[in-house]
Short mmCIF file of C-alpha atoms (C1' of nucleotides) in Angstrom, two decimals:
data_model
loop_
_atom_site.label_atom_id
_atom_site.label_comp_id
_atom_site.label_asym_id
_atom_site.label_seq_id
_atom_site.Cartn_x
_atom_site.Cartn_y
_atom_site.Cartn_z
CA MET P 1 -5.96 -0.27 32.95
CA PRO P 2 -6.42 -3.82 31.66
CA ARG P 3 -9.49 -5.65 32.66
CA THR P 4 -9.52 -9.23 33.78
CA PRO P 5 -10.79 -11.55 31.06
CA GLY P 6 -14.53 -11.51 30.62
CA GLN P 7 -15.02 -8.01 31.87
CA ARG P 8 -16.57 -5.63 29.35
CA ALA P 9 -15.25 -2.31 28.24
CA GLY P 10 -18.55 -1.40 26.59
CA LEU P 11 -17.08 -1.00 23.14
CA THR P 12 -19.27 -0.41 20.15
CA ARG P 13 -18.53 -0.35 16.50
CA ASP P 14 -18.89 3.41 16.60
CA ALA P 15 -16.46 3.74 19.45
CA VAL P 16 -13.92 1.77 17.49
CA LEU P 17 -14.44 3.99 14.47
CA THR P 18 -14.09 7.12 16.53
CA ALA P 19 -10.87 5.87 18.04
CA ALA P 20 -9.59 4.98 14.61
CA ARG P 21 -10.39 8.47 13.39
CA THR P 22 -8.51 9.95 16.32
CA VAL P 23 -5.46 7.80 15.82
CA PHE P 24 -5.47 8.50 12.12
CA ALA P 25 -5.78 12.23 12.67
CA GLU P 26 -2.88 12.24 15.10
CA ARG P 27 -0.49 9.77 13.57
CA GLY P 28 -1.58 9.30 9.97
CA LEU P 29 -2.06 6.08 8.08
CA PRO P 30 1.27 4.49 9.05
CA GLY P 31 0.36 5.03 12.70
CA LEU P 32 -3.03 3.40 12.27
CA SER P 33 -2.78 -0.19 13.40
CA MET P 34 -5.16 -2.45 15.21
CA ARG P 35 -2.86 -2.19 18.17
CA SER P 36 -2.76 1.60 18.18
CA VAL P 37 -6.54 1.81 17.95
CA ALA P 38 -6.84 -0.72 20.75
CA ARG P 39 -4.39 1.27 22.85
CA GLU P 40 -6.50 4.38 22.30
CA LEU P 41 -9.44 2.48 23.74
CA ASP P 42 -7.45 0.85 26.56
CA VAL P 43 -8.32 -2.54 25.26
CA ALA P 44 -6.53 -5.61 23.95
CA PRO P 45 -5.94 -5.56 20.18
CA ASN P 46 -8.12 -8.55 19.51
CA ALA P 47 -11.06 -6.95 21.24
CA LEU P 48 -11.61 -4.92 18.09
CA TYR P 49 -12.44 -8.04 16.16
CA SER P 50 -15.70 -8.30 18.07
CA HIS P 51 -16.85 -5.14 16.31
CA VAL P 52 -14.94 -4.99 13.04
CA ALA P 53 -14.33 -7.83 10.62
CA ASP P 54 -10.73 -6.90 9.94
CA LYS P 55 -8.50 -3.93 9.33
CA ASP P 56 -9.68 -3.53 5.76
CA ALA P 57 -13.26 -3.16 6.89
CA LEU P 58 -12.20 -0.60 9.45
CA VAL P 59 -10.34 1.41 6.83
CA ASP P 60 -13.28 1.14 4.45
CA ASP P 61 -15.48 2.72 7.07
CA LEU P 62 -12.92 5.42 7.66
CA LEU P 63 -12.75 6.24 3.99
CA ASP P 64 -16.46 6.57 3.54
CA ASP P 65 -16.70 8.48 6.77
CA LEU P 66 -14.41 11.12 5.37
CA LEU P 67 -16.67 11.62 2.37
CA GLY P 68 -19.43 12.58 4.79
CA ALA P 69 -17.71 15.94 5.11
CA LEU P 70 -18.77 16.77 1.57
CA ASP P 71 -22.08 18.42 0.73
CA PRO P 72 -23.76 16.69 -2.19
CA PRO P 73 -24.84 19.24 -4.79
CA ALA P 74 -28.48 20.27 -4.59
CA PRO P 75 -30.70 18.61 -7.19
CA ASP P 76 -31.74 22.00 -8.56
CA ALA P 77 -28.24 23.39 -8.83
CA GLU P 78 -26.92 24.44 -12.19
CA PRO P 79 -25.69 21.03 -13.38
CA LEU P 80 -22.28 21.88 -14.76
CA ALA P 81 -21.39 24.13 -11.87
CA GLY P 82 -22.70 21.60 -9.39
CA LEU P 83 -20.66 18.78 -10.84
CA ARG P 84 -17.49 20.83 -11.01
CA GLY P 85 -18.11 22.02 -7.48
CA VAL P 86 -18.37 18.59 -5.88
CA MET P 87 -15.35 17.29 -7.68
CA LEU P 88 -13.20 20.23 -6.71
CA ALA P 89 -14.42 20.00 -3.13
CA THR P 90 -13.53 16.31 -3.23
CA PHE P 91 -10.08 17.15 -4.53
CA ASP P 92 -9.54 19.63 -1.73
CA LEU P 93 -10.69 17.15 0.85
CA LEU P 94 -8.45 14.40 -0.46
CA VAL P 95 -5.42 16.62 -0.60
CA VAL P 96 -5.83 17.36 3.10
CA HIS P 97 -5.95 13.65 3.86
CA ALA P 98 -3.06 12.64 1.67
CA ASP P 99 -2.46 9.27 3.26
CA LEU P 100 -5.84 7.97 2.26
CA VAL P 101 -5.77 8.92 -1.39
CA PRO P 102 -4.12 5.77 -2.73
CA LEU P 103 -6.69 3.71 -0.90
CA TYR P 104 -9.66 5.31 -2.63
CA LEU P 105 -8.75 4.15 -6.09
CA ALA P 106 -7.66 0.76 -4.88
CA ARG P 107 -11.20 0.31 -3.57
CA GLN P 108 -12.89 1.70 -6.66
CA GLY P 109 -13.63 5.03 -5.07
CA ALA P 110 -15.22 3.72 -1.90
CA ARG P 111 -18.49 1.88 -1.89
CA GLY P 112 -20.04 3.19 1.33
CA GLU P 113 -23.13 5.18 2.15
CA ASN P 114 -21.67 8.62 1.59
CA ALA P 115 -19.99 7.66 -1.66
CA ARG P 116 -23.29 6.37 -2.98
CA ALA P 117 -25.07 9.55 -1.93
CA LEU P 118 -22.57 11.69 -3.80
CA GLY P 119 -22.85 9.49 -6.85
CA ALA P 120 -26.62 9.69 -6.77
CA ALA P 121 -26.60 13.48 -6.51
CA MET P 122 -24.24 13.68 -9.45
CA THR P 123 -26.46 11.37 -11.45
CA VAL P 124 -29.42 13.65 -10.84
CA LEU P 125 -27.54 16.62 -12.21
CA LEU P 126 -26.43 14.64 -15.23
CA GLY P 127 -30.06 13.75 -15.79
CA HIS P 128 -30.80 17.45 -16.19
CA LEU P 129 -28.19 17.44 -18.94
CA GLY P 130 -29.97 14.63 -20.71
CA LEU P 131 -27.71 11.82 -19.55
CA ASP P 132 -29.25 8.76 -17.95
CA GLY P 133 -28.38 5.24 -16.96
CA ASP P 134 -25.17 3.87 -18.39
CA ALA P 135 -24.22 7.17 -19.95
CA ALA P 136 -24.51 8.97 -16.63
CA GLY P 137 -22.56 6.25 -14.86
CA ARG P 138 -19.82 6.55 -17.39
CA VAL P 139 -19.50 10.27 -16.84
CA VAL P 140 -19.53 9.95 -13.07
CA ARG P 141 -16.73 7.45 -13.30
CA ALA P 142 -14.71 9.62 -15.62
CA LEU P 143 -15.04 12.62 -13.32
CA VAL P 144 -14.27 10.66 -10.19
CA VAL P 145 -11.28 8.93 -11.69
CA SER P 146 -9.72 12.20 -12.73
CA THR P 147 -10.45 13.84 -9.41
CA ILE P 148 -8.92 11.09 -7.33
CA GLY P 149 -6.10 10.71 -9.79
CA TYR P 150 -5.13 14.36 -9.60
CA ALA P 151 -5.39 14.22 -5.84
CA ALA P 152 -3.00 11.29 -5.93
CA LEU P 153 -0.55 13.29 -8.00
CA ALA P 154 -0.89 16.23 -5.67
CA THR P 155 -0.17 14.17 -2.61
CA ALA P 156 2.58 11.95 -3.99
CA ASP P 157 5.87 12.62 -2.33
CA GLY P 158 8.87 13.48 -4.36
CA PRO P 159 9.36 16.33 -6.81
CA ALA P 160 5.66 16.75 -7.40
CA LEU P 161 3.91 19.62 -9.08
CA ALA P 162 2.33 22.27 -6.92
CA PRO P 163 -1.11 21.23 -5.67
CA ALA P 164 -2.51 24.57 -6.82
CA GLN P 165 -1.40 23.89 -10.37
CA LEU P 166 -2.79 20.39 -10.30
CA ARG P 167 -6.05 21.78 -9.06
CA ALA P 168 -6.11 24.15 -12.00
CA ASP P 169 -5.30 21.25 -14.32
CA LEU P 170 -8.15 19.30 -12.84
CA GLU P 171 -10.55 22.13 -13.51
CA VAL P 172 -9.56 22.13 -17.16
CA THR P 173 -9.82 18.36 -17.34
CA LEU P 174 -13.27 18.36 -15.80
CA ASP P 175 -14.39 20.89 -18.37
CA TRP P 176 -13.07 18.76 -21.20
CA LEU P 177 -14.87 15.73 -19.86
CA LEU P 178 -18.16 17.53 -19.34
CA LEU P 179 -17.90 19.13 -22.73
CA GLY P 180 -17.24 15.78 -24.37
CA ALA P 181 -20.07 14.15 -22.49
CA THR P 182 -22.65 16.77 -23.31
CA ARG P 183 -21.84 17.76 -26.87
CA SER P 184 -24.57 16.29 -28.99
CA MET A 1 23.27 -23.20 0.89
CA PRO A 2 24.18 -20.53 3.43
CA ARG A 3 27.67 -19.23 3.23
CA THR A 4 29.88 -18.50 6.18
CA PRO A 5 30.06 -14.79 6.86
CA GLY A 6 32.31 -12.89 4.51
CA GLN A 7 31.88 -15.24 1.61
CA ARG A 8 30.45 -13.67 -1.51
CA ALA A 9 27.48 -14.85 -3.47
CA GLY A 10 28.32 -12.57 -6.37
CA LEU A 11 25.08 -10.60 -6.18
CA THR A 12 24.52 -7.59 -8.35
CA ARG A 13 21.81 -5.03 -8.39
CA ASP A 14 20.50 -6.62 -11.56
CA ALA A 15 20.42 -10.05 -9.99
CA VAL A 16 18.38 -8.68 -7.13
CA LEU A 17 15.96 -7.05 -9.55
CA THR A 18 15.63 -10.23 -11.56
CA ALA A 19 14.89 -12.22 -8.45
CA ALA A 20 12.35 -9.63 -7.38
CA ARG A 21 10.65 -9.88 -10.74
CA THR A 22 10.51 -13.66 -10.43
CA VAL A 23 9.08 -13.58 -6.94
CA PHE A 24 6.57 -10.96 -7.94
CA ALA A 25 5.50 -12.94 -10.99
CA GLU A 26 5.01 -16.07 -8.93
CA ARG A 27 3.54 -14.75 -5.73
CA GLY A 28 2.32 -11.24 -6.47
CA LEU A 29 2.88 -8.12 -4.45
CA PRO A 30 1.89 -9.59 -1.07
CA GLY A 31 4.47 -12.31 -1.61
CA LEU A 32 7.19 -9.84 -2.43
CA SER A 33 9.25 -9.25 0.67
CA MET A 34 12.92 -8.66 1.23
CA ARG A 35 13.01 -12.08 2.76
CA SER A 36 11.32 -13.83 -0.15
CA VAL A 37 13.66 -12.17 -2.64
CA ALA A 38 16.63 -13.13 -0.50
CA ARG A 39 15.36 -16.70 -0.31
CA GLU A 40 15.12 -16.78 -4.10
CA LEU A 41 18.80 -15.84 -4.21
CA ASP A 42 19.83 -18.19 -1.40
CA VAL A 43 21.10 -15.30 0.59
CA ALA A 44 20.42 -13.64 3.93
CA PRO A 45 17.74 -10.93 3.79
CA ASN A 46 20.09 -8.13 4.73
CA ALA A 47 22.46 -8.98 1.90
CA LEU A 48 20.05 -7.16 -0.42
CA TYR A 49 20.80 -3.90 1.30
CA SER A 50 24.26 -3.91 -0.24
CA HIS A 51 22.63 -3.47 -3.64
CA VAL A 52 19.33 -1.74 -3.02
CA ALA A 53 18.67 1.19 -0.70
CA ASP A 54 15.43 -0.19 0.67
CA LYS A 55 12.28 -1.94 -0.38
CA ASP A 56 10.77 1.19 -1.85
CA ALA A 57 13.70 1.63 -4.18
CA LEU A 58 13.39 -1.98 -5.23
CA VAL A 59 9.72 -1.58 -5.98
CA ASP A 60 10.37 1.66 -7.85
CA ASP A 61 12.73 -0.20 -10.13
CA LEU A 62 10.21 -2.95 -10.60
CA LEU A 63 7.51 -0.50 -11.57
CA ASP A 64 9.55 1.26 -14.17
CA ASP A 65 10.86 -2.03 -15.40
CA LEU A 66 7.36 -3.11 -16.24
CA LEU A 67 6.81 -0.03 -18.38
CA GLY A 68 9.71 -1.19 -20.50
CA ALA A 69 7.34 -3.71 -22.03
CA LEU A 70 5.51 -0.88 -23.77
CA ASP A 71 6.50 0.40 -27.18
CA PRO A 72 6.54 4.19 -27.24
CA PRO A 73 4.59 5.49 -30.23
CA ALA A 74 6.69 6.38 -33.24
CA PRO A 75 7.28 10.13 -33.66
CA ASP A 76 5.70 10.07 -37.12
CA ALA A 77 2.61 8.15 -36.09
CA GLU A 78 -0.77 9.71 -36.53
CA PRO A 79 -0.88 11.72 -33.26
CA LEU A 80 -4.36 10.94 -32.03
CA ALA A 81 -4.12 7.26 -32.86
CA GLY A 82 -0.65 7.07 -31.37
CA LEU A 83 -1.71 8.65 -28.10
CA ARG A 84 -4.79 6.49 -27.78
CA GLY A 85 -2.70 3.46 -28.60
CA VAL A 86 -0.10 3.92 -25.89
CA MET A 87 -2.67 4.64 -23.28
CA LEU A 88 -4.75 1.60 -24.12
CA ALA A 89 -1.63 -0.56 -24.20
CA THR A 90 -0.73 0.86 -20.82
CA PHE A 91 -4.17 0.03 -19.52
CA ASP A 92 -3.87 -3.53 -20.77
CA LEU A 93 -0.45 -3.90 -19.20
CA LEU A 94 -1.58 -2.56 -15.85
CA VAL A 95 -4.64 -4.76 -15.74
CA VAL A 96 -2.42 -7.80 -16.09
CA HIS A 97 -0.30 -6.64 -13.18
CA ALA A 98 -3.13 -5.67 -10.92
CA ASP A 99 -1.14 -5.63 -7.72
CA LEU A 100 1.07 -2.83 -8.89
CA VAL A 101 -1.61 -0.44 -10.04
CA PRO A 102 -2.16 1.35 -6.75
CA LEU A 103 1.55 1.92 -6.49
CA TYR A 104 1.75 3.78 -9.76
CA LEU A 105 -0.54 6.57 -8.73
CA ALA A 106 0.99 6.77 -5.28
CA ARG A 107 4.32 7.46 -6.96
CA GLN A 108 2.92 9.90 -9.49
CA GLY A 109 3.01 7.47 -12.34
CA ALA A 110 6.57 6.30 -11.85
CA ARG A 111 9.55 8.50 -12.43
CA GLY A 112 12.01 6.08 -13.98
CA GLU A 113 13.72 5.83 -17.34
CA ASN A 114 10.94 4.07 -19.19
CA ALA A 115 8.23 6.33 -17.84
CA ARG A 116 10.14 9.36 -19.02
CA ALA A 117 10.62 7.84 -22.46
CA LEU A 118 6.91 7.26 -22.83
CA GLY A 119 6.14 10.77 -21.69
CA ALA A 120 8.62 12.20 -24.16
CA ALA A 121 7.16 10.23 -27.06
CA MET A 122 3.69 11.45 -26.13
CA THR A 123 4.92 15.01 -25.97
CA VAL A 124 6.30 14.73 -29.49
CA LEU A 125 2.94 13.61 -30.82
CA LEU A 126 1.20 16.42 -28.99
CA GLY A 127 3.64 18.81 -30.62
CA HIS A 128 2.29 17.71 -33.99
CA LEU A 129 -1.11 18.75 -32.74
CA GLY A 130 0.17 22.19 -31.89
CA LEU A 131 0.56 21.64 -28.16
CA ASP A 132 3.87 22.46 -26.51
CA GLY A 133 5.39 22.94 -23.13
CA ASP A 134 2.96 23.34 -20.27
CA ALA A 135 -0.03 22.62 -22.46
CA ALA A 136 1.44 19.32 -23.60
CA GLY A 137 2.39 18.39 -20.07
CA ARG A 138 -1.12 19.07 -18.92
CA VAL A 139 -2.57 16.78 -21.56
CA VAL A 140 -0.10 14.00 -20.84
CA ARG A 141 -1.04 14.16 -17.20
CA ALA A 142 -4.73 14.11 -17.96
CA LEU A 143 -4.37 11.05 -20.19
CA VAL A 144 -2.12 9.21 -17.78
CA VAL A 145 -4.29 9.94 -14.79
CA SER A 146 -7.37 8.55 -16.51
CA THR A 147 -5.54 5.51 -17.80
CA ILE A 148 -4.09 4.52 -14.46
CA GLY A 149 -7.33 5.43 -12.75
CA TYR A 150 -9.41 3.17 -14.97
CA ALA A 151 -6.85 0.43 -14.53
CA ALA A 152 -7.25 0.84 -10.79
CA LEU A 153 -11.01 0.48 -11.12
CA ALA A 154 -10.60 -2.54 -13.32
CA THR A 155 -8.32 -4.27 -10.85
CA ALA A 156 -10.06 -3.34 -7.63
CA ASP A 157 -11.50 -6.34 -5.95
CA GLY A 158 -15.12 -6.46 -5.02
CA PRO A 159 -18.18 -6.11 -7.24
CA ALA A 160 -16.26 -4.23 -9.91
CA LEU A 161 -17.36 -3.52 -13.42
CA ALA A 162 -16.09 -5.74 -16.17
CA PRO A 163 -12.59 -4.78 -17.32
CA ALA A 164 -13.77 -4.84 -20.91
CA GLN A 165 -16.41 -2.24 -20.16
CA LEU A 166 -13.97 -0.09 -18.30
CA ARG A 167 -11.61 -0.30 -21.22
CA ALA A 168 -14.38 0.89 -23.48
CA ASP A 169 -15.11 3.71 -21.04
CA LEU A 170 -11.47 4.66 -21.06
CA GLU A 171 -11.50 4.88 -24.84
CA VAL A 172 -14.40 7.29 -24.71
CA THR A 173 -12.75 9.31 -21.97
CA LEU A 174 -9.50 9.57 -23.88
CA ASP A 175 -11.42 10.86 -26.87
CA TRP A 176 -13.14 13.49 -24.77
CA LEU A 177 -9.83 14.61 -23.35
CA LEU A 178 -8.09 14.76 -26.69
CA LEU A 179 -11.04 16.54 -28.23
CA GLY A 180 -11.05 19.10 -25.46
CA ALA A 181 -7.32 19.59 -25.67
CA THR A 182 -7.24 20.09 -29.40
CA ARG A 183 -10.38 22.03 -30.13
CA SER A 184 -9.25 25.54 -30.96
"C1'" DC U 1 -31.43 -19.92 39.35
"C1'" DA U 2 -29.38 -22.49 35.09
"C1'" DG U 3 -27.71 -21.95 30.59
"C1'" DC U 4 -26.17 -19.52 26.65
"C1'" DT U 5 -24.27 -15.86 24.20
"C1'" DT U 6 -21.00 -12.47 23.83
"C1'" DA U 7 -17.13 -9.29 24.86
"C1'" DC U 8 -13.25 -9.31 26.41
"C1'" DT U 9 -8.24 -11.28 28.01
"C1'" DG U 10 -3.35 -13.24 27.57
"C1'" DG U 11 -0.53 -15.54 24.73
"C1'" DA U 12 1.03 -16.96 20.53
"C1'" DC U 13 2.11 -17.53 15.42
"C1'" DA U 14 4.07 -16.20 11.43
"C1'" DC U 15 5.38 -12.63 9.44
"C1'" DT U 16 7.39 -7.77 8.17
"C1'" DG U 17 11.52 -4.13 7.21
"C1'" DT U 18 15.85 -3.09 8.76
"C1'" DA U 19 19.91 -2.06 12.06
"C1'" DC U 20 24.14 -3.81 14.28
"C1'" DA U 21 28.35 -6.21 14.71
"C1'" DG U 22 31.35 -9.57 13.03
"C1'" DT U 23 33.92 -12.20 9.37
"C1'" DA U 24 36.24 -13.51 5.24
"C1'" DC U 25 36.99 -12.64 0.51
"C1'" DG U 26 38.99 -9.86 -3.48
"C1'" DT U 27 41.85 -6.17 -4.73
"C1'" DC U 28 45.38 -2.88 -4.65
"C1'" DC U 29 49.77 -0.94 -3.25
"C1'" DA U 30 54.30 -1.15 -1.19
"C1'" DT C 1 54.94 -11.30 -1.83
"C1'" DG C 2 52.59 -9.31 2.14
"C1'" DG C 3 49.73 -6.45 4.49
"C1'" DA C 4 45.95 -3.21 4.66
"C1'" DC C 5 41.45 -1.99 3.21
"C1'" DG C 6 36.89 -1.89 1.41
"C1'" DT C 7 32.96 -4.45 0.86
"C1'" DA C 8 29.72 -8.30 0.50
"C1'" DC C 9 28.10 -11.14 3.05
"C1'" DT C 10 26.48 -13.65 7.83
"C1'" DG C 11 23.77 -14.35 12.31
"C1'" DT C 12 21.21 -12.15 15.54
"C1'" DA C 13 18.03 -9.05 17.06
"C1'" DC C 14 14.48 -5.33 17.54
"C1'" DA C 15 10.23 -3.50 17.15
"C1'" DG C 16 6.62 -3.89 15.00
"C1'" DT C 17 2.44 -6.04 12.06
"C1'" DG C 18 -2.48 -8.62 11.44
"C1'" DT C 19 -4.89 -12.18 13.29
"C1'" DC C 20 -6.08 -16.70 15.58
"C1'" DC C 21 -6.97 -19.68 19.65
"C1'" DA C 22 -8.42 -20.88 24.17
"C1'" DG C 23 -10.10 -19.26 28.35
"C1'" DT C 24 -12.98 -16.37 31.46
"C1'" DA C 25 -16.52 -13.64 33.24
"C1'" DA C 26 -20.29 -10.66 32.71
"C1'" DG C 27 -25.04 -9.96 31.09
"C1'" DC C 28 -29.35 -11.61 29.06
"C1'" DT C 29 -33.00 -15.15 28.55
"C1'" DG C 30 -36.01 -18.78 29.96
#
DNA sequence: CAGCTTACTGGACACTGTACAGTACGTCCA
DNA sequence: TGGACGTACTGTACAGTGTCCAGTAAGCTG
């Protein structure tokens, strides 16, 4: 099992990420520690630090990774439907991965590759509605904030409301926001 | 300093909370541990467990406590202005206590005494606008979610947007939501 | 083949929340 | 007044956490 010092396990950043994904899938966020990831890879905990700056960076990657499961709306989609669609898909995705939800807002909605791609696709659709630049950014933020926020409510433990009802609430909220943003 | 076992320090739940508030004010959330609170009280860490179920309960109390600093809007206030006012005051409060923001959403916006009082006052104002029951609850949730969400963005570390701009965004968002909720 | 860089190791530090068992104080009842 | 009892503490300990440091050996480069 353990190597003698100096011997290489052939780790890569990707391998670490994959292991982290596995551990997270099996044991959730509380079970995700540097040590548990290292154990998954049959490697000493500190070995990970050759490939990942620290745990935060690892989690950041994990968060953005998850967003890769979402299809950005097509640029020629009907804008309102496209925007509602991504946000609801995002909500559904977040609800499945409850542990991660609080982290998204704490890190301003993730700043990785996939997050940027989704934001860009949304901006394109907003452009078709006549919203550009700052105005578009504002709307994206408003939509994203509500979506993550409702997901947080839906995944909070305690006497929460039914996720289905919160999803319905979110739909209404998104409509209000889009209506407000687009009324001339 | 340390007592011999059996001797009483005269702790109360309130004393523990006060100490927790002090520690939190001085060292922030990362500095808030059972041990640091106990040190503040010159007491062994486990002594706290005679007065508080666990750290989560302590933090819950702290969160709701903070909301006590907010004045609920008067029942006869102009509804729209009153609602916007509380939410913006909430935003300002949360931004000052950045560490706590992620916790609020994770616990569905706090479920303590003060949180309920604010919610009730908001519901009254919404009643004046013709919104009752489920409809009012939905609007309260939408407003709260956006407010905490924007506060989370404003307090996230990293290349965030300026808090002042986010506050302005929040104002616009609140207007959209209230407009959507009240348009017949 | 020498030298350097790099990926790993063991061990350690300074913490964390919390459980367990023991002790002495304050209170209440006989 | 005396004895029992509940309870508020204590010390000690467990099982973890993220991360740093020093050392070692393998692989690449000249």
